[in-house]
Amino acid sequence: FFFSSRRRHTRSLCDWSSDVCSSDLKSAMFTREAFRPRALGRSVLTLALATTAATAQAGLAVNFANTGQVVASGPNIDVGWKFTISSAITVDQLGVWDAFGDGLGETHPVAIWSATGDGSLASALVSTTISSGTVVPFSPGTQFRMANVTPTFLAPGDYVIGARFPGIQVDGFKDSSSVSIDSLTFGSGITFDQKRFGGGGPNSGPFARPDSTGAGNGLFGPNFSYSAAVPEASSVALAAFGFAGLAAWTRRRRRSQA
């Protein structure tokens, strides 16, 4: 495979930033009253509701201004980047950068994997295909075409996002080792680790996690949107435990009054 760059100026985007709302939880005092079923159930219910309410929309994982040169490559090159998340998130969209904003020239599979273990597409944590043209809409205020996916929970840790670029110099992406990336920003709790690439050539294998590494920022073509989240199952379990405590206290009270 090979890389090349081409220059085209498009409109600049405003700097992107996001705020993650959070709720401070007061720790319960471990008094005798706190361990009574009624008090325990009440405390657990409060915690369950508070952790569920702590979910807040964060936005795109990466963004940059649509200015300067664009890198193109192919055929069948897989590009992406490794990242670390510091707290749990829920991925709700995957997408690809439309370099010139006039529609993608080809279809792109996109996926997120754990940074370790099997890197096949079948082992991806979440994946989708971004259609060519303008069918997939832009994320508002950007040139990333983003498609909804089944909400996928990611625990704190290391991950890799990648996308395949099948054709030869059809759609572009950004790589700071060869072009400038203006106003590069990352979402709250997202840390860029290294650029990744793989595949390449007419006889390359199927789309898979890009595991080769390189210096500099990039390769920014694939992207995802996310929200900071607590696993829903945990909140449900906490709520169930709270109701069980209330039920036990009610039964004991009725027996004592009989």
Coordinates of C-alpha atoms in Angstrom, one line a residue:
F1 CA 0.0 0.0 0.0
F2 CA 1.1 3.6 -0.2
F3 CA 0.3 7.0 1.3
S4 CA 0.0 10.3 -0.5
S5 CA -1.5 13.7 0.3
R6 CA -3.6 16.2 -1.5
R7 CA -4.6 19.7 -0.5
R8 CA -8.0 21.1 -0.4
H9 CA -9.3 23.9 1.8
T10 CA -12.8 23.6 3.2
R11 CA -14.6 25.6 5.7
S12 CA -13.2 25.7 9.2
L13 CA -15.2 24.3 12.1
C14 CA -15.5 25.9 15.5
D15 CA -13.5 24.3 18.2
W16 CA -15.3 21.4 19.7
S17 CA -15.6 20.7 23.3
S18 CA -17.9 18.9 25.7
D19 CA -18.7 18.8 29.3
V20 CA -19.6 15.7 31.2
C21 CA -22.2 16.2 33.9
S22 CA -21.6 14.3 37.1
S23 CA -23.3 13.8 40.4
D24 CA -21.5 13.7 43.7
L25 CA -22.7 10.9 45.9
K26 CA -22.5 11.4 49.7
S27 CA -21.2 8.3 51.5
A28 CA -23.5 6.8 54.0
M29 CA -22.4 6.7 57.6
F30 CA -22.1 3.1 58.9
T31 CA -24.3 3.5 62.0
R32 CA -26.6 0.9 63.5
E33 CA -29.5 2.7 61.8
A34 CA -27.8 2.4 58.4
F35 CA -27.8 -1.4 58.7
R36 CA -31.5 -1.7 59.5
P37 CA -33.5 -3.1 56.4
R38 CA -35.5 0.0 56.0
A39 CA -32.6 2.4 56.1
L40 CA -30.5 0.0 54.0
G41 CA -33.1 -0.3 51.3
R42 CA -33.6 3.5 51.3
S43 CA -29.9 4.1 50.9
V44 CA -29.5 1.5 48.1
L45 CA -32.4 2.9 46.2
T46 CA -31.0 6.4 46.4
L47 CA -27.6 5.2 45.2
A48 CA -29.2 3.3 42.2
L49 CA -31.2 6.3 41.1
A50 CA -28.2 8.6 41.5
T51 CA -25.9 6.4 39.5
T52 CA -28.4 6.1 36.7
A53 CA -28.9 9.9 36.7
A54 CA -25.1 10.3 36.4
T55 CA -25.2 9.3 32.7
A56 CA -24.4 12.4 30.5
Q57 CA -23.8 12.9 26.8
A58 CA -20.2 13.6 25.9
G59 CA -20.1 13.7 22.1
L60 CA -17.4 12.7 19.6
A61 CA -14.2 10.9 20.6
V62 CA -12.1 13.1 18.3
N63 CA -12.6 16.2 16.2
F64 CA -10.5 18.6 14.1
A65 CA -10.8 21.5 11.7
N66 CA -11.5 20.5 8.1
T67 CA -8.5 22.5 6.7
G68 CA -5.2 21.7 5.1
Q69 CA -4.0 18.6 3.3
V70 CA -5.7 15.2 3.2
V71 CA -3.9 11.8 3.2
A72 CA -5.1 9.1 0.9
S73 CA -4.0 5.5 0.5
G74 CA -5.0 2.0 -0.7
P75 CA -6.0 -0.4 -1.7
N76 CA -7.6 -2.2 1.3
I77 CA -5.7 -0.3 4.0
D78 CA -7.0 -0.4 7.6
V79 CA -6.4 2.8 9.5
G80 CA -7.3 3.9 13.0
W81 CA -5.9 4.7 16.5
K82 CA -5.5 3.2 19.9
F83 CA -7.0 5.0 22.8
T84 CA -7.5 4.7 26.6
I85 CA -10.7 5.6 28.5
S86 CA -10.4 6.5 32.1
S87 CA -14.1 5.8 33.1
A88 CA -16.9 3.7 31.7
I89 CA -18.6 4.9 28.5
T90 CA -21.4 3.7 26.2
V91 CA -20.6 3.9 22.5
D92 CA -23.8 4.8 20.5
Q93 CA -22.4 5.7 17.0
L94 CA -19.5 4.8 14.7
G95 CA -18.5 6.8 11.7
V96 CA -15.9 8.0 9.1
W97 CA -14.6 11.4 8.2
D98 CA -15.9 12.8 4.9
A99 CA -12.8 14.8 4.0
F100 CA -14.4 17.1 1.4
G101 CA -17.9 17.1 2.8
D102 CA -19.4 16.0 -0.5
G103 CA -20.2 12.4 0.2
L104 CA -18.0 9.3 0.7
G105 CA -16.6 7.7 -2.4
E106 CA -16.8 4.2 -1.1
T107 CA -18.3 2.0 1.7
H108 CA -16.3 1.7 5.0
P109 CA -16.6 -1.0 7.7
V110 CA -15.8 0.5 11.1
A111 CA -15.2 -1.3 14.4
I112 CA -13.8 -1.1 17.9
W113 CA -11.8 -3.8 19.5
S114 CA -10.1 -4.5 22.8
A115 CA -6.4 -3.6 22.4
T116 CA -5.4 -7.2 23.3
G117 CA -6.6 -10.6 22.2
D118 CA -8.1 -11.6 18.9
G119 CA -8.3 -8.8 16.4
S120 CA -10.7 -10.4 13.9
L121 CA -13.9 -8.6 12.9
A122 CA -15.9 -11.3 14.6
S123 CA -14.2 -10.3 17.9
A124 CA -15.0 -6.6 17.6
L125 CA -16.9 -5.2 20.5
V126 CA -19.1 -3.1 18.2
S127 CA -19.0 -2.6 14.4
T128 CA -21.0 -1.2 11.5
T129 CA -20.7 -0.2 7.9
I130 CA -20.8 3.4 6.7
S131 CA -22.4 3.6 3.3
S132 CA -20.9 5.6 0.4
G133 CA -22.5 8.9 -0.7
T134 CA -24.4 11.1 1.6
V135 CA -26.9 8.5 3.0
V136 CA -25.3 8.6 6.5
P137 CA -25.7 12.0 8.1
F138 CA -23.0 14.3 9.5
S139 CA -22.6 14.6 13.2
P140 CA -23.8 18.2 13.7
G141 CA -21.1 20.8 13.1
T142 CA -18.6 18.3 11.8
Q143 CA -17.7 16.3 8.6
F144 CA -17.9 12.9 10.4
R145 CA -20.7 10.8 8.9
M146 CA -22.0 8.9 12.0
A147 CA -24.3 5.8 12.0
N148 CA -26.2 4.6 15.1
V149 CA -25.1 1.3 16.6
T150 CA -26.5 -0.9 19.4
P151 CA -25.4 1.0 22.6
T152 CA -22.2 -0.8 23.7
F153 CA -20.7 -0.5 27.2
L154 CA -16.9 -0.1 27.4
A155 CA -15.2 -0.5 30.8
P156 CA -12.1 1.7 31.6
G157 CA -9.1 0.4 29.6
D158 CA -7.4 0.3 26.2
Y159 CA -9.1 -0.1 22.8
V160 CA -8.5 0.3 19.1
I161 CA -10.9 1.8 16.5
G162 CA -10.3 1.1 12.9
A163 CA -11.9 1.5 9.4
R164 CA -11.1 0.0 6.0
F165 CA -10.4 2.2 3.0
P166 CA -10.8 -0.3 0.1
G167 CA -10.0 1.9 -3.0
I168 CA -6.9 3.7 -4.1
Q169 CA -7.0 7.3 -3.0
V170 CA -10.8 7.4 -2.9
D171 CA -11.6 8.8 0.6
G172 CA -9.1 10.6 2.8
F173 CA -8.0 10.7 6.4
K174 CA -5.6 12.7 8.6
D175 CA -2.1 11.7 9.6
S176 CA 0.1 14.2 11.5
S177 CA 3.3 12.5 10.3
S178 CA 2.7 13.9 6.8
V179 CA 0.0 16.6 7.1
S180 CA -1.0 19.2 9.7
I181 CA -4.1 18.5 11.9
D182 CA -5.6 21.8 13.0
S183 CA -7.6 22.2 16.2
L184 CA -7.3 18.5 17.2
T185 CA -9.3 17.8 20.3
F186 CA -10.4 14.6 22.1
G187 CA -13.6 14.0 24.1
S188 CA -13.6 14.0 27.9
G189 CA -12.0 10.9 29.3
I190 CA -10.5 9.9 25.9
T191 CA -6.7 9.7 25.7
F192 CA -5.0 9.1 22.3
D193 CA -2.2 6.5 22.6
Q194 CA -0.9 5.8 19.1
K195 CA -1.9 5.6 15.5
R196 CA -2.6 2.1 14.0
F197 CA -2.6 0.7 10.5
G198 CA -2.8 -2.7 8.8
G199 CA -3.8 -4.6 5.6
G200 CA -2.8 -3.0 2.3
G201 CA -2.6 -4.4 -1.2
P202 CA -5.0 -6.1 -3.5
N203 CA -4.5 -9.5 -1.8
S204 CA -4.8 -8.4 1.8
G205 CA -7.0 -10.3 4.1
P206 CA -10.4 -9.3 5.5
F207 CA -10.9 -6.2 7.6
A208 CA -9.4 -6.6 11.0
R209 CA -8.0 -4.6 13.9
P210 CA -5.1 -2.5 12.7
D211 CA -2.1 -3.6 14.8
S212 CA 0.9 -1.9 13.2
T213 CA 2.0 1.3 15.0
G214 CA 3.7 4.5 14.0
A215 CA 4.8 7.9 15.4
G216 CA 2.6 11.0 15.5
N217 CA -1.1 11.6 15.8
G218 CA -3.5 9.7 13.6
L219 CA -4.7 7.9 11.7
F220 CA -7.9 9.8 12.0
G221 CA -10.6 8.6 9.7
P222 CA -12.8 6.4 11.9
N223 CA -14.6 8.0 14.9
F224 CA -17.2 7.2 17.5
S225 CA -19.6 9.0 19.7
Y226 CA -20.3 8.1 23.3
S227 CA -21.8 9.0 26.6
A228 CA -20.3 8.6 30.1
A229 CA -22.3 5.8 31.7
V230 CA -22.8 3.3 34.5
P231 CA -23.8 -0.2 33.4
E232 CA -27.6 -0.4 33.5
A233 CA -27.5 -3.9 35.0
S234 CA -25.7 -2.6 38.1
S235 CA -28.4 0.0 38.7
V236 CA -31.2 -2.6 38.3
A237 CA -29.4 -4.9 40.8
L238 CA -29.0 -2.1 43.3
A239 CA -32.7 -1.2 43.0
A240 CA -33.7 -4.8 43.4
F241 CA -31.6 -5.1 46.6
G242 CA -33.2 -2.0 47.9
F243 CA -36.7 -3.2 47.4
A244 CA -35.8 -6.5 49.0
G245 CA -34.6 -4.7 52.1
L246 CA -37.8 -2.7 52.3
A247 CA -39.9 -5.8 51.9
A248 CA -38.0 -7.6 54.7
W249 CA -38.4 -4.7 57.0
T250 CA -42.2 -4.6 56.3
R251 CA -42.6 -8.3 57.0
R252 CA -40.7 -8.0 60.3
R253 CA -42.7 -5.0 61.4
R254 CA -46.0 -6.8 60.7
R255 CA -45.0 -9.8 62.7
S256 CA -43.9 -7.7 65.6
Q257 CA -47.3 -5.9 65.6
A258 CA -49.3 -9.2 65.4

